[in-house]
PDB file of C-alpha atoms in Angstrom:
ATOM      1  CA  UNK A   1     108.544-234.722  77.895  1.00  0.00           C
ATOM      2  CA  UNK A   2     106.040-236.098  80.114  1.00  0.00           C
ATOM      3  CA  UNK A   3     103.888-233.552  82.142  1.00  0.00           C
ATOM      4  CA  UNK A   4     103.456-234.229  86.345  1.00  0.00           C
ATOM      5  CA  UNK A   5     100.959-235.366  87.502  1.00  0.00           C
ATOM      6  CA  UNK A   6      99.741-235.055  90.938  1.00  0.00           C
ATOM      7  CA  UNK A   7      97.721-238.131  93.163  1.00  0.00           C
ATOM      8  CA  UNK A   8      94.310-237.788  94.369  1.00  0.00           C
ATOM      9  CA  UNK A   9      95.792-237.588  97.623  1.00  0.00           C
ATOM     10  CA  UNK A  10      97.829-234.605  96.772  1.00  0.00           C
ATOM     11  CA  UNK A  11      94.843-233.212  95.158  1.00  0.00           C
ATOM     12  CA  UNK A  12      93.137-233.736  98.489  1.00  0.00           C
ATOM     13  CA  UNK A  13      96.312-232.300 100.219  1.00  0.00           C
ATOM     14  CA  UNK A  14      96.428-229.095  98.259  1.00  0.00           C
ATOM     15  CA  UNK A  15      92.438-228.908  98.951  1.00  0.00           C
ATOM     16  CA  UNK A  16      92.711-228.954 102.275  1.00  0.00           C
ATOM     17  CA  UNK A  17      95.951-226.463 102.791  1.00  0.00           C
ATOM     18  CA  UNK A  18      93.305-223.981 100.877  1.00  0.00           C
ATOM     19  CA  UNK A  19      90.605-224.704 103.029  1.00  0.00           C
ATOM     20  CA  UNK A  20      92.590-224.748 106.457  1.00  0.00           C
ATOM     21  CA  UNK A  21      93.796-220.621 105.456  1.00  0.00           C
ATOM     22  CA  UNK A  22      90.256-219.341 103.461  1.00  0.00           C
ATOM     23  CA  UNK A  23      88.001-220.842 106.097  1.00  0.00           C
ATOM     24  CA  UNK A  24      89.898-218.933 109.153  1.00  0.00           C
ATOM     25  CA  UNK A  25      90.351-215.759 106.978  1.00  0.00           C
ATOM     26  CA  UNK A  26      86.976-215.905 106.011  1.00  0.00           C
ATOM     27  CA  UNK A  27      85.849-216.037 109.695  1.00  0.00           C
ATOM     28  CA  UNK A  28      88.315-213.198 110.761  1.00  0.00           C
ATOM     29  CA  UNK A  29      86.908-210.785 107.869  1.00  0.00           C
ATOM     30  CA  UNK A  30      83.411-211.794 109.700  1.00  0.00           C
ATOM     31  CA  UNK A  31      84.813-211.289 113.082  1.00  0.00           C
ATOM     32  CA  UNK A  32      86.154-207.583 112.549  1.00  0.00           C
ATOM     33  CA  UNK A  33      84.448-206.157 109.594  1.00  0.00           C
ATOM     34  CA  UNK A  34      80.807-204.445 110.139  1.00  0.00           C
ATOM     35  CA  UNK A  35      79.249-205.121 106.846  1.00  0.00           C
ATOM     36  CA  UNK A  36      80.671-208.654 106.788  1.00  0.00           C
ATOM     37  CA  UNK A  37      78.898-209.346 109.771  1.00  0.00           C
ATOM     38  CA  UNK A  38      75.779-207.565 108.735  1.00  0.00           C
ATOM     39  CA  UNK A  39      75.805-210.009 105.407  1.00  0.00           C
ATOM     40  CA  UNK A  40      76.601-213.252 107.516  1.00  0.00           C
ATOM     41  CA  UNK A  41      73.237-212.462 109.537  1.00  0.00           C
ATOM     42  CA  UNK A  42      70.957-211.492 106.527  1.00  0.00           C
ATOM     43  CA  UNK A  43      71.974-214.748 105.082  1.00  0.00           C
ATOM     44  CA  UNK A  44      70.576-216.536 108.082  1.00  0.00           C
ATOM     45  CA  UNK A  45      67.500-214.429 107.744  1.00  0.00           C
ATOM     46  CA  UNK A  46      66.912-215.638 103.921  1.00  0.00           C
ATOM     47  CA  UNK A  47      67.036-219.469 105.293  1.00  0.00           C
ATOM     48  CA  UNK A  48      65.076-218.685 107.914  1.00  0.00           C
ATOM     49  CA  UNK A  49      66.821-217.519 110.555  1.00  0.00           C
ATOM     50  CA  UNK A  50      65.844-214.008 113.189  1.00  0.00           C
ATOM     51  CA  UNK A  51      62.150-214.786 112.207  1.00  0.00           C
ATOM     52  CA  UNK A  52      59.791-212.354 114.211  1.00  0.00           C
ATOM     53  CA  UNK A  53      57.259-214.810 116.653  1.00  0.00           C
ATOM     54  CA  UNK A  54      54.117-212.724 116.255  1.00  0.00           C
ATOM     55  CA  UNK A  55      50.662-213.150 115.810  1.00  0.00           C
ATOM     56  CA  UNK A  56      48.341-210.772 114.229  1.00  0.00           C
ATOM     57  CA  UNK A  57      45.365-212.250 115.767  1.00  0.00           C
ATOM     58  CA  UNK A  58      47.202-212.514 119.246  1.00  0.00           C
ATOM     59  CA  UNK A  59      48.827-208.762 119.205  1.00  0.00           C
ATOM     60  CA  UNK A  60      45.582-207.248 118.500  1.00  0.00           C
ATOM     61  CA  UNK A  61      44.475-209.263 121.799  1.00  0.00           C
ATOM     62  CA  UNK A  62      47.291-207.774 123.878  1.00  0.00           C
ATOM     63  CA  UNK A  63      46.328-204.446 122.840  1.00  0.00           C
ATOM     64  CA  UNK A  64      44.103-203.131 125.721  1.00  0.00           C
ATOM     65  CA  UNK A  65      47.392-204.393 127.782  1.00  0.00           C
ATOM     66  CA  UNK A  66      50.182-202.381 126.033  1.00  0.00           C
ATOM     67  CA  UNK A  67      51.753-199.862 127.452  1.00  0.00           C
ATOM     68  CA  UNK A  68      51.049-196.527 126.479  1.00  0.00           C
ATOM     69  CA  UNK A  69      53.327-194.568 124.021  1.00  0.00           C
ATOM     70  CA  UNK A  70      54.935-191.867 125.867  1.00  0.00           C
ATOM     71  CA  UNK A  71      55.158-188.516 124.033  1.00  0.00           C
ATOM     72  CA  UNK A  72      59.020-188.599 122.108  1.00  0.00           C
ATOM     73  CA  UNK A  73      60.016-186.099 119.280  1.00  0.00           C
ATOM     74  CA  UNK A  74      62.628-186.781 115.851  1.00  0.00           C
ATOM     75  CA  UNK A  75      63.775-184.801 113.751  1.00  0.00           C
ATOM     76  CA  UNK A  76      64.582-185.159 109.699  1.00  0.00           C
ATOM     77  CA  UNK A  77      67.155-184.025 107.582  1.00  0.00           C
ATOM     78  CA  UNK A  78      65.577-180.767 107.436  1.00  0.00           C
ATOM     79  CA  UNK A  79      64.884-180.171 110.833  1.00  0.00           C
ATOM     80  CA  UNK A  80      61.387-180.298 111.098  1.00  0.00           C
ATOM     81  CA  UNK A  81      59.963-182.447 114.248  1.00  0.00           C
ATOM     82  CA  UNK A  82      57.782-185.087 114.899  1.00  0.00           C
ATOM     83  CA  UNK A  83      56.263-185.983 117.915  1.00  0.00           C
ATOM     84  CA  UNK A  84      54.528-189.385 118.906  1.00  0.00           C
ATOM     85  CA  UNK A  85      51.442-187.626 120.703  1.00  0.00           C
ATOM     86  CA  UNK A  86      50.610-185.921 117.133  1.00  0.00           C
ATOM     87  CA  UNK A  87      50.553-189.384 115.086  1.00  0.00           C
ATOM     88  CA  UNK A  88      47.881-190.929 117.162  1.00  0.00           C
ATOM     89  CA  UNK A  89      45.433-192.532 114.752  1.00  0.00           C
ATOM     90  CA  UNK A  90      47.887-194.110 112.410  1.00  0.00           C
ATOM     91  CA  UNK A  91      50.374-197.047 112.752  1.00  0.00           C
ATOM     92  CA  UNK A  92      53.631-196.146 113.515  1.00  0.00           C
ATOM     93  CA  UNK A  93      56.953-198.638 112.770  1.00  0.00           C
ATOM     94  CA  UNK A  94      60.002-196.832 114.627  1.00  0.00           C
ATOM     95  CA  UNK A  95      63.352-198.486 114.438  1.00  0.00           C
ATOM     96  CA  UNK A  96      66.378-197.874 116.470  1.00  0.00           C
ATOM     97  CA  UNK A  97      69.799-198.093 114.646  1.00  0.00           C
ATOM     98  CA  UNK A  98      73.116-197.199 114.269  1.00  0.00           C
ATOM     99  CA  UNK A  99      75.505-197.432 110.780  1.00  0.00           C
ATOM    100  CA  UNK A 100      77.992-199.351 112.992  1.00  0.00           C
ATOM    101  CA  UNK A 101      75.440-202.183 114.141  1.00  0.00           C
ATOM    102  CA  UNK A 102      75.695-206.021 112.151  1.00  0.00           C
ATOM    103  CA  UNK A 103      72.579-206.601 113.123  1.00  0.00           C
ATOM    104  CA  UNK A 104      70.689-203.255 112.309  1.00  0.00           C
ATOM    105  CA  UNK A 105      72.372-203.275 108.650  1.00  0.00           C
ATOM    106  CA  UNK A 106      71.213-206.834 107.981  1.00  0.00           C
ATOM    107  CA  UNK A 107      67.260-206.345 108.843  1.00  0.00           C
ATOM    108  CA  UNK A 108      67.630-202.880 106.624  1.00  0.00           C
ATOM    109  CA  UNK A 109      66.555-204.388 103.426  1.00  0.00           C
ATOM    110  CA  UNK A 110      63.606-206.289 105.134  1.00  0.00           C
ATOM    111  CA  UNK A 111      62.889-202.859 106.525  1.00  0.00           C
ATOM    112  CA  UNK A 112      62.940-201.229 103.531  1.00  0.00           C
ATOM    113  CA  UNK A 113      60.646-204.050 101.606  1.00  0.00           C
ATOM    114  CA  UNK A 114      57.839-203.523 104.538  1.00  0.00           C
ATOM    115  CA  UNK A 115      58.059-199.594 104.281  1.00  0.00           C
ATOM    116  CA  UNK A 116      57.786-199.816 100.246  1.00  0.00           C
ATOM    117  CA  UNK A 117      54.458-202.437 101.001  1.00  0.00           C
ATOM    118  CA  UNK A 118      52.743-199.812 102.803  1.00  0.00           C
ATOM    119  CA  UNK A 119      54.555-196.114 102.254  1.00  0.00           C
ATOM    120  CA  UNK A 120      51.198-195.195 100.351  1.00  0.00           C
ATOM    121  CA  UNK A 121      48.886-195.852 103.460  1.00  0.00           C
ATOM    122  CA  UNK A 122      48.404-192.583 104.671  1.00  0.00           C
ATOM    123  CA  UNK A 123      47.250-194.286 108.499  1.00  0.00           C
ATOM    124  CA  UNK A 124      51.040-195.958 108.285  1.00  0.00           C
ATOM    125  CA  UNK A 125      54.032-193.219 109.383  1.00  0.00           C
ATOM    126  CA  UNK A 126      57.824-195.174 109.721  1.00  0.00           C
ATOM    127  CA  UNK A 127      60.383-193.509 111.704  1.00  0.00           C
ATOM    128  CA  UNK A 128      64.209-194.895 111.410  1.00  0.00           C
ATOM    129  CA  UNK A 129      65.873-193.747 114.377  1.00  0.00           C
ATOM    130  CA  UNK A 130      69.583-193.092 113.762  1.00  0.00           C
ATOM    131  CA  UNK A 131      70.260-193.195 118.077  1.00  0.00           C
ATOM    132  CA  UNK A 132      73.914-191.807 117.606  1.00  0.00           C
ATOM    133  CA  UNK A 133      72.030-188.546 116.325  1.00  0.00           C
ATOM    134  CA  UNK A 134      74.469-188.317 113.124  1.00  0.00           C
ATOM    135  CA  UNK A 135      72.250-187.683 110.312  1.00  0.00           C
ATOM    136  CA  UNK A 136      75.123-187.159 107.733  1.00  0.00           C
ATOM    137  CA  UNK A 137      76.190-190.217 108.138  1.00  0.00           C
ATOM    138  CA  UNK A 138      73.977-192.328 108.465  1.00  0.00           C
ATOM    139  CA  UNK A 139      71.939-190.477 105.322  1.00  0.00           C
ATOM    140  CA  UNK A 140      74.904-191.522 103.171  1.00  0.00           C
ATOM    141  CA  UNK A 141      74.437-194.869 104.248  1.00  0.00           C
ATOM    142  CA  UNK A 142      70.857-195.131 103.094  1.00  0.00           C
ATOM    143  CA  UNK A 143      71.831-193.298 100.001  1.00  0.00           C
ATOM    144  CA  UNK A 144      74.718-195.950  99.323  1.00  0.00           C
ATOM    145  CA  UNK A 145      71.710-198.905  99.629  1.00  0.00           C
ATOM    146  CA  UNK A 146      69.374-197.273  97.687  1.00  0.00           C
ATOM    147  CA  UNK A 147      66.899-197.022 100.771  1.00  0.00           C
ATOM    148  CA  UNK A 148      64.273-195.162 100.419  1.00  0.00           C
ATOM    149  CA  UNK A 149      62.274-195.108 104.381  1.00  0.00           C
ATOM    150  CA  UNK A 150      62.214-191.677 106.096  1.00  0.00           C
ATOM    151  CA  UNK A 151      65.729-191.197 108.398  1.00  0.00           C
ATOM    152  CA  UNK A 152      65.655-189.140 111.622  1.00  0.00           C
ATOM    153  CA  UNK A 153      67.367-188.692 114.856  1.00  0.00           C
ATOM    154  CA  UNK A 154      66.288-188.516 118.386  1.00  0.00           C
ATOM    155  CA  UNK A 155      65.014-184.441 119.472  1.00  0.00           C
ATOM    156  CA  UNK A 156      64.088-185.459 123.319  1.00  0.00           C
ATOM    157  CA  UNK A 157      64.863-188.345 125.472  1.00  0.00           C
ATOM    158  CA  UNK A 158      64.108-191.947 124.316  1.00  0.00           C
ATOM    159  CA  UNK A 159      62.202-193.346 127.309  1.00  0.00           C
ATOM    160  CA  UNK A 160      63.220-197.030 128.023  1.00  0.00           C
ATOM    161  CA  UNK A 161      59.777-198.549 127.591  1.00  0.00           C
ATOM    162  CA  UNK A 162      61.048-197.857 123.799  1.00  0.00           C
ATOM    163  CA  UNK A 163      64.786-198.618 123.705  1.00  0.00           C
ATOM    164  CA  UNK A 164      66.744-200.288 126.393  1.00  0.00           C
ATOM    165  CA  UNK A 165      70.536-201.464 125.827  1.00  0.00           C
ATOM    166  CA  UNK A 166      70.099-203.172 122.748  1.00  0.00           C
ATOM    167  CA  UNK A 167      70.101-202.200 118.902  1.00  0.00           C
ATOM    168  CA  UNK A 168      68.339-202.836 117.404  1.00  0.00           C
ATOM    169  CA  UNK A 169      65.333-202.478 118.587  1.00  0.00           C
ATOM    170  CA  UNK A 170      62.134-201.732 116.601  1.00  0.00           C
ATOM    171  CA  UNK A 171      58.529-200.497 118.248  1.00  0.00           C
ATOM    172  CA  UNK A 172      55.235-200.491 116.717  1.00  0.00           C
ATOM    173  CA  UNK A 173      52.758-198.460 118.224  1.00  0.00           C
ATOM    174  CA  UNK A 174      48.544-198.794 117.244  1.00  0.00           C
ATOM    175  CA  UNK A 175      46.397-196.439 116.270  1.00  0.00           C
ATOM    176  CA  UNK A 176      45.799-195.595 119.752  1.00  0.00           C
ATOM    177  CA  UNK A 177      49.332-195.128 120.748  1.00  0.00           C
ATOM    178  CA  UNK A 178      50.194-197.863 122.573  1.00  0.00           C
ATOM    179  CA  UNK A 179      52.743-200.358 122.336  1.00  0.00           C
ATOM    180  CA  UNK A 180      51.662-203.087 120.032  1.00  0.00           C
ATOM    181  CA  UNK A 181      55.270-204.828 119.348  1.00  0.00           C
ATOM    182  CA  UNK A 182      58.348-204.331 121.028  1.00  0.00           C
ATOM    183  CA  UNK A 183      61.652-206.361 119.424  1.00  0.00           C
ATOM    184  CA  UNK A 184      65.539-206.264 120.480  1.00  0.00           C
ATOM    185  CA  UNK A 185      67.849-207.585 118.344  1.00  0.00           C
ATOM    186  CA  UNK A 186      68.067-208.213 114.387  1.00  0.00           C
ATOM    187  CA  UNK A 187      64.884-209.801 112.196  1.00  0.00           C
ATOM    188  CA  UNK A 188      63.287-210.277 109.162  1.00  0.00           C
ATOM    189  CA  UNK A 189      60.563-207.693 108.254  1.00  0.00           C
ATOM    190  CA  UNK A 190      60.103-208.286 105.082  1.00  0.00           C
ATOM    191  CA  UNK A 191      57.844-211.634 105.103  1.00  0.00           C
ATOM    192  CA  UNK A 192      54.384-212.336 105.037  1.00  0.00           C
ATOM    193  CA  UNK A 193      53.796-212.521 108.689  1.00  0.00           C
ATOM    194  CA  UNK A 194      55.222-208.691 109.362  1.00  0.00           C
ATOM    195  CA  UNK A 195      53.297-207.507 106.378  1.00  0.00           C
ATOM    196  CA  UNK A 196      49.681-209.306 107.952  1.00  0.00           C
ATOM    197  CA  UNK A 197      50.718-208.116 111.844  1.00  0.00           C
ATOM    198  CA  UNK A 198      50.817-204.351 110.033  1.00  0.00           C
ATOM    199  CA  UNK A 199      47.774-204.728 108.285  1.00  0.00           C
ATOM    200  CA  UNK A 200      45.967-206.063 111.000  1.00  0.00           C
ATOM    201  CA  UNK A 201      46.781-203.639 113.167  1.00  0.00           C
ATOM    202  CA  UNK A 202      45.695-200.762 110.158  1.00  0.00           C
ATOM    203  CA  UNK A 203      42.315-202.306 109.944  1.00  0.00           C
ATOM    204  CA  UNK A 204      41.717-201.915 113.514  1.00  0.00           C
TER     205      UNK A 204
END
């Protein structure tokens, strides 16, 4: 008995039934699930996308110009503080973020590729700033990834020089304590250009 066949243009047909269901499921899953989202974004990071528009040679510049840090205090896992006022003298990357954020769970593994560049630098102190204050969960989280940069939450009042409305938002502060970066909003960390703005600002 002969088999049936089917045309090209049912072959076509049947293509583009598929296509016309995965492509709007696909876009809902991306639409109402966090880490969906959060993988959408960090693929437009890895083509190029949420690169960070900074100059070494230009921040160090601005320097004289930045505002100063104001004195804010986190707290770890264990409950042992840290205030800005007593890191003066070394570089210090704080990031703002929440476990429920696309955008702050897309830049984590850039994050975590910088901090593992330069967690033996003992001028170099990184402070991931869980703002909802749940350390539980958001240490599962960073267990789950396999993270390995220092979690805390916020022990005083985050002044809005640091964070505004937006996560997330990450801060770099010089050796002197002022503001060398400021950035709202999701980016890559991991490249060349974030590891030679952090150096620079280490050999100043």
């Amino acid at each position: 008995m002969a088999q049936p066949t089917v045309s090209p243009k049912g072959k076509k047909s049947v293509l583009s039934t598929i296509l016309s269901w995965t492509i709007p499921a696909l876009a809902l899953v991306i639409a109402f699930n966090t880490e969906a989202k959060a993988w959408a974004i960090r693929g437009l990071m890895e083509v190029g996308f949420f690169q960070l528009h900074m100059s070494a040679d230009t921040a160090v510049a601005a320097l004289p110009e930045a505002t100063a840090a104001e004195d804010v205090v986190f707290r770890d896992g264990s409950g042992n503080s840290v205030s800005l006022s007593s890191l003066k003298g070394k570089v210090v990357f704080i990031n703002f973020w929440a476990t429920w954020c696309p955008p702050c769970r897309a830049e984590m593994p850039s994050i975590n590729t910088l901090y593992n560049k330069f967690k033996d630098s003992s001028n170099m102190v990184f402070i991931m700033v869980d703002v909802d204050g749940k350390y539980e969960q958001s240490n599962r989280f960073v267990k789950q990834n396999n993270y390995n940069f220092p979690l805390y939450v916020p022990a005083s009042a985050i002044p809005s020089s640091f964070l505004g409305n937006a996560i997330p938002t990450t801060v770099v502060l010089n050796k002197k304590g002022k503001i060398a970066m400021r950035h709202e909003g999701g980016a890559d960390y991991g490249s060349a250009k974030s590891e030679k703005f952090i150096q620079s600002l280490l050999n100043d």
